[in-house]
Amino acid sequence: MANPSANSDPVTLEDVARRVGVSARTVRRALDGGRVAAWDCTARREEAIRRAAEELGYVYRPNAAARTMTTGRFNSVSLLMSTRAGQGLLIQEMLDGICDELEEWNLHLSLIRLPDRQLTDADSLPKVFREGMTDGLLIDYFNEIPAGMEAAMNSLDIPTVWINSQHPADCAYFADAGAARRAVEEMIKAGHRRILYADFSNPAGQTPRHYTGTERRRGYEQAMTAAGLKPLILQENVPHLNRVAFARDWLCQHRQSLPTAAFCYHISSAISLREGARDAGLRLPDDLQVACFADRIPDLAYAEIPAMVNPWHDLGRAAARLLLAKIAAPGTHPAPVILPFTWVNADRLRPPANARKAARPAHATL
Amino acid sequence: MANPSANSDPVTLEDVARRVGVSARTVRRALDGGRVAAWDCTARREEAIRRAAEELGYVYRPNAAARTMTTGRFNSVSLLMSTRAGQGLLIQEMLDGICDELEEWNLHLSLIRLPDRQLTDADSLPKVFREGMTDGLLIDYFNEIPAGMEAAMNSLDIPTVWINSQHPADCAYFADAGAARRAVEEMIKAGHRRILYADFSNPAGQTPRHYTGTERRRGYEQAMTAAGLKPLILQENVPHLNRVAFARDWLCQHRQSLPTAAFCYHISSAISLREGARDAGLRLPDDLQVACFADRIPDLAYAEIPAMVNPWHDLGRAAARLLLAKIAAPGTHPAPVILPFTWVNADRLRPPANARKAARPAHATL
DNA sequence: ATGAAAGCGCTAACAA
DNA sequence: TTGTTAGCGCTTTCAT
């Protein structure tokens, strides 16, 4: 096997053309457009071409490199990430969503990781993408976006879409505030009045790294205020290994007027809170009904609680679709796509224990 | 901007050559090989070439498509997955590892998802990879590998490496049995005698979907047997929402001789077990010391317990390195690479409560 | 409607 | 050592 190429089967248009006795151009057209006209003779020839192509194993898989050379299109888009860890998220469901959408357009997906220095350098970027052979960029970078990166991306003449990040246009992200409000409304509807908001990931004073830190809390506050309830917020960036103790201590200190429910920034906060609550002697869910945000349904295996789950698959699809639209119509700037969450395990949402106790006799009379 | 191409800056070798007044081939060589000889005149010209290239913004980023056309190499490898969900795993750390290794060789990473039907069809695969423009395949498919897929992959004349899957050669996976044995040995060393193995993901009777289901249990059994202890196994595929109750009930039924510790197949089993234990009235970790396997360090935020963590980054790197070796030396079949786990939160591993009680007076006398 | 020819940017092979 | 030539497989343009 002297051929170093990956294809053991380099059937070219030319090969097919020779076999049938027509030009490559004709083969291309036959394979491409389908029929040519009602001209009987043509139709038959076309049939012959198609058959020959199939026999030789051509089946419309043109050499992508050759095609790129003439068209200037790569038929591929890239997911752009930072080499710095934690700046973006790579969720399997999201990639599935992206791939699902791209597949329908016969586009490939590549992964590109660049150091922050490069991501903010408008001069070197085009060269990277020339080598990277990509028609568009899905930007998976939403934490602490470096100064200059947005400008550098906008100066590119290749279409870009931001994933999970709020921008004036060209982006897709989640409707966190609305989801938080909805969840807390459900808890209120279930009869809870003292509802805690717990976030052990984001520091108290400063702006959170990601918009979710602000939005989720805001949604909680909206729901509480709208219902005439007083927000009760426990927000602090606590190291993982201290969270359970932190939660336990807080609950012990507030033993006089404990919340009957808590809505958490993330399931990791929820788990810690639940463990801390149990250590503080509370019974779950009787004494404390916990709900939270969660990235994925499987994560909920960690705790059987009501949760707002990120529709990552939808996000991937939406972002890819946005990018395809921009590729098809260069220069346009579609409005942001904002995706609603999925509310799961709703049946695990129970009223507060005292309300249940009060209600029980009524049921007993049935 | 009439140019539909992604590069706004199509500087070619030719352009550089014209500027300096040499041939494209010479430019290529100057940029490529560095110096030519001690011939003074040449050295100067070379310098000029390099400067011209830089001024024009060429900086050794040749048009990848053109290069592919002549060399037959794509300078890209692909991560191959099934469109069927759950057959492979896409862990961010693993992708980072792959990218880190590929970067050093200036190779790109593409994602390819194919339906099982295609993955088992040795005829259509080469065409796919011809279009996909890939020099090698990292196969991320380890659950219920379809019959014929292994043969189809082997029949490809493009190098392949299996990720997280046991094969005679050309694969990288984790040393699960050894890790389980090691963890249980540590628990025994800490003084535990009745150690439970809990797995709520894999069914009791049949062979687990993935090798870890077998290997982890085997490692546990080895450690127990070697220490003269009797294995105590609780293995059953329980739906997520029933796991806590399942664990609680089991513990209640075995109240007479409860284990003092448990080693779990996965952190999700561990969490459920802990919740169940608390519901059964046990105090943690005094009454039950739980340890487990975990995919990622952040997952351990869910429970502050000792764990064997998969070195996903290492796996990605190892698999990529293996693939690069195969690309460099086609036809070779390197032996499997087996990666050791990381043992974390070891300081959370406590002796059984009665041992602690017995030990306490001794400490008090200090 | 079809064929012929040019050329995309690069590198391999050869000639000088 | 350097320059020239040819050609990768495809699409586009132009002539038929």
CSV table of C-alpha atoms in Angstrom, one decimal, chain A residues 1 4-12 57-66 68-69 71-74 83 88-90 92 95-96 99-100 103 108-111 113 118 126-128 130-134 157-158 240-244 266-268 271-272 274-275 278-279 284 298-299 301-304 345 348, chain B residues 1 4-12 57-66 68-69 71-74 83 88-90 92 95-96 99-100 103 108-111 113 118 126-128 130-134 157-158 240-244 266-268 271-272 274-275 278-279 284 298-299 301-304 345 348:
chain,number,residue,atom,x,y,z
A,1,MET,CA,0.0,0.0,0.0
A,4,PRO,CA,-0.1,7.3,2.0
A,5,SER,CA,-3.6,8.8,1.6
A,6,ALA,CA,-6.4,7.7,3.8
A,7,ASN,CA,-8.6,6.6,0.9
A,8,SER,CA,-7.9,3.2,-0.4
A,9,ASP,CA,-10.5,3.9,-3.1
A,10,PRO,CA,-9.7,7.1,-4.9
A,11,VAL,CA,-12.5,7.0,-7.4
A,12,THR,CA,-12.6,10.4,-9.1
A,57,GLY,CA,-18.2,3.3,-5.4
A,58,TYR,CA,-18.3,7.0,-5.9
A,59,VAL,CA,-21.6,7.7,-4.3
A,60,TYR,CA,-21.3,11.4,-4.2
A,61,ARG,CA,-18.4,11.8,-1.7
A,62,PRO,CA,-16.2,14.2,-3.6
A,63,ASN,CA,-12.7,14.8,-2.3
A,64,ALA,CA,-13.4,17.5,0.2
A,65,ALA,CA,-9.9,19.1,-0.2
A,66,ALA,CA,-10.3,19.5,-3.9
A,68,THR,CA,-12.4,23.4,-1.0
A,69,MET,CA,-9.7,24.5,-3.3
A,71,THR,CA,-15.0,26.8,-3.9
A,72,GLY,CA,-13.2,28.4,-1.0
A,73,ARG,CA,-15.6,26.8,1.3
A,74,PHE,CA,-14.5,24.3,3.9
A,83,THR,CA,-6.9,26.5,26.4
A,88,GLY,CA,-16.2,27.2,28.6
A,89,LEU,CA,-18.2,24.1,29.1
A,90,LEU,CA,-18.2,21.0,26.9
A,92,GLN,CA,-22.1,16.0,25.5
A,95,LEU,CA,-22.3,18.7,21.1
A,96,ASP,CA,-25.0,16.3,20.1
A,99,CYS,CA,-23.8,17.8,15.3
A,100,ASP,CA,-27.5,17.0,14.7
A,103,GLU,CA,-25.4,16.9,9.8
A,108,HIS,CA,-18.3,18.8,9.8
A,109,LEU,CA,-17.5,20.0,13.3
A,110,SER,CA,-13.9,20.7,14.4
A,111,LEU,CA,-12.6,21.6,17.8
A,113,ARG,CA,-8.5,25.5,21.4
A,118,GLN,CA,-4.5,34.5,20.4
A,126,PRO,CA,-7.7,34.9,10.3
A,127,LYS,CA,-4.6,32.9,9.6
A,128,VAL,CA,-5.5,30.4,12.2
A,130,ARG,CA,-7.4,29.7,7.2
A,131,GLU,CA,-5.3,26.8,8.4
A,132,GLY,CA,-8.2,25.5,10.5
A,133,MET,CA,-10.3,25.4,7.4
A,134,THR,CA,-13.5,26.5,8.9
A,157,ASP,CA,-15.0,38.2,8.4
A,158,ILE,CA,-16.0,34.7,9.3
A,240,HIS,CA,-16.3,22.3,48.2
A,241,LEU,CA,-15.0,20.5,51.2
A,242,ASN,CA,-16.4,23.1,53.6
A,243,ARG,CA,-19.8,23.5,52.1
A,244,VAL,CA,-21.7,20.9,54.1
A,266,HIS,CA,-26.9,24.6,41.3
A,267,ILE,CA,-27.3,21.0,42.2
A,268,SER,CA,-23.9,21.0,43.9
A,271,ILE,CA,-26.5,18.5,47.7
A,272,SER,CA,-24.3,20.3,50.2
A,274,ARG,CA,-29.2,18.8,52.1
A,275,GLU,CA,-26.3,17.1,53.7
A,278,ARG,CA,-29.4,16.4,57.8
A,279,ASP,CA,-26.3,17.0,59.9
A,284,LEU,CA,-35.8,15.8,54.4
A,298,PRO,CA,-28.4,12.2,35.0
A,299,ASP,CA,-27.0,14.6,37.6
A,301,ALA,CA,-29.5,10.9,40.2
A,302,TYR,CA,-27.5,12.6,43.0
A,303,ALA,CA,-30.7,13.9,44.5
A,304,GLU,CA,-34.3,13.2,43.8
A,345,ASN,CA,-39.4,16.0,39.2
A,348,ARG,CA,-41.3,15.7,44.3
B,1,MET,CA,-16.0,41.5,0.1
B,4,PRO,CA,-16.5,33.9,-0.3
B,5,SER,CA,-13.5,32.3,1.3
B,6,ALA,CA,-13.0,32.4,5.0
B,7,ASN,CA,-9.6,34.0,4.7
B,8,SER,CA,-9.5,37.7,4.1
B,9,ASP,CA,-5.8,37.5,3.7
B,10,PRO,CA,-5.0,34.9,1.0
B,11,VAL,CA,-1.3,35.4,1.0
B,12,THR,CA,0.2,32.5,-1.0
B,57,GLY,CA,1.5,37.8,7.0
B,58,TYR,CA,2.2,34.4,5.7
B,59,VAL,CA,3.9,33.0,8.9
B,60,TYR,CA,3.8,29.4,7.8
B,61,ARG,CA,0.1,28.8,7.6
B,62,PRO,CA,-0.2,27.1,4.3
B,63,ASN,CA,-3.6,26.6,2.8
B,64,ALA,CA,-4.5,23.3,4.3
B,65,ALA,CA,-6.7,22.1,1.5
B,66,ALA,CA,-4.0,22.7,-1.1
B,68,THR,CA,-3.9,18.0,1.5
B,69,MET,CA,-4.3,17.7,-2.3
B,71,THR,CA,0.4,15.2,0.2
B,72,GLY,CA,-2.7,13.1,0.6
B,73,ARG,CA,-2.5,13.8,4.3
B,74,PHE,CA,-5.3,15.8,6.1
B,83,THR,CA,-25.4,8.7,16.9
B,88,GLY,CA,-19.6,6.6,24.4
B,89,LEU,CA,-18.7,9.4,26.7
B,90,LEU,CA,-17.6,12.9,25.9
B,92,GLN,CA,-14.2,17.7,28.7
B,95,LEU,CA,-11.0,16.2,24.9
B,96,ASP,CA,-8.5,18.6,26.5
B,99,CYS,CA,-6.2,18.4,22.0
B,100,ASP,CA,-3.1,18.9,24.1
B,103,GLU,CA,-1.5,20.5,19.3
B,108,HIS,CA,-6.7,19.2,14.2
B,109,LEU,CA,-9.5,17.3,15.9
B,110,SER,CA,-12.9,16.7,14.3
B,111,LEU,CA,-16.0,15.1,15.6
B,113,ARG,CA,-21.0,10.8,14.6
B,118,GLN,CA,-22.6,2.7,9.0
B,126,PRO,CA,-13.6,4.5,3.7
B,127,LYS,CA,-15.7,6.9,1.7
B,128,VAL,CA,-16.9,8.6,4.8
B,130,ARG,CA,-12.3,10.3,2.6
B,131,GLU,CA,-14.9,13.0,2.8
B,132,GLY,CA,-14.2,13.6,6.5
B,133,MET,CA,-10.6,14.2,5.6
B,134,THR,CA,-9.1,12.4,8.5
B,157,ASP,CA,-6.5,1.2,6.2
B,158,ILE,CA,-6.6,4.2,8.4
B,240,HIS,CA,-32.6,6.6,39.8
B,241,LEU,CA,-35.6,7.7,41.6
B,242,ASN,CA,-35.9,4.5,43.5
B,243,ARG,CA,-32.3,4.2,44.6
B,244,VAL,CA,-32.5,6.0,47.9
B,266,HIS,CA,-19.9,5.1,41.0
B,267,ILE,CA,-20.5,8.3,42.9
B,268,SER,CA,-24.1,8.2,41.9
B,271,ILE,CA,-24.8,9.4,47.0
B,272,SER,CA,-28.0,7.3,46.9
B,274,ARG,CA,-25.6,7.8,51.8
B,275,GLU,CA,-29.0,9.4,51.5
B,278,ARG,CA,-29.4,8.8,56.7
B,279,ASP,CA,-33.0,7.9,56.1
B,284,LEU,CA,-22.3,9.5,58.5
B,298,PRO,CA,-15.8,18.5,40.6
B,299,ASP,CA,-18.4,15.7,40.9
B,301,ALA,CA,-18.5,18.3,45.4
B,302,TYR,CA,-21.6,16.2,45.7
B,303,ALA,CA,-20.1,14.2,48.5
B,304,GLU,CA,-16.9,14.8,50.5
B,345,ASN,CA,-9.9,12.8,49.7
B,348,ARG,CA,-11.7,11.7,54.8
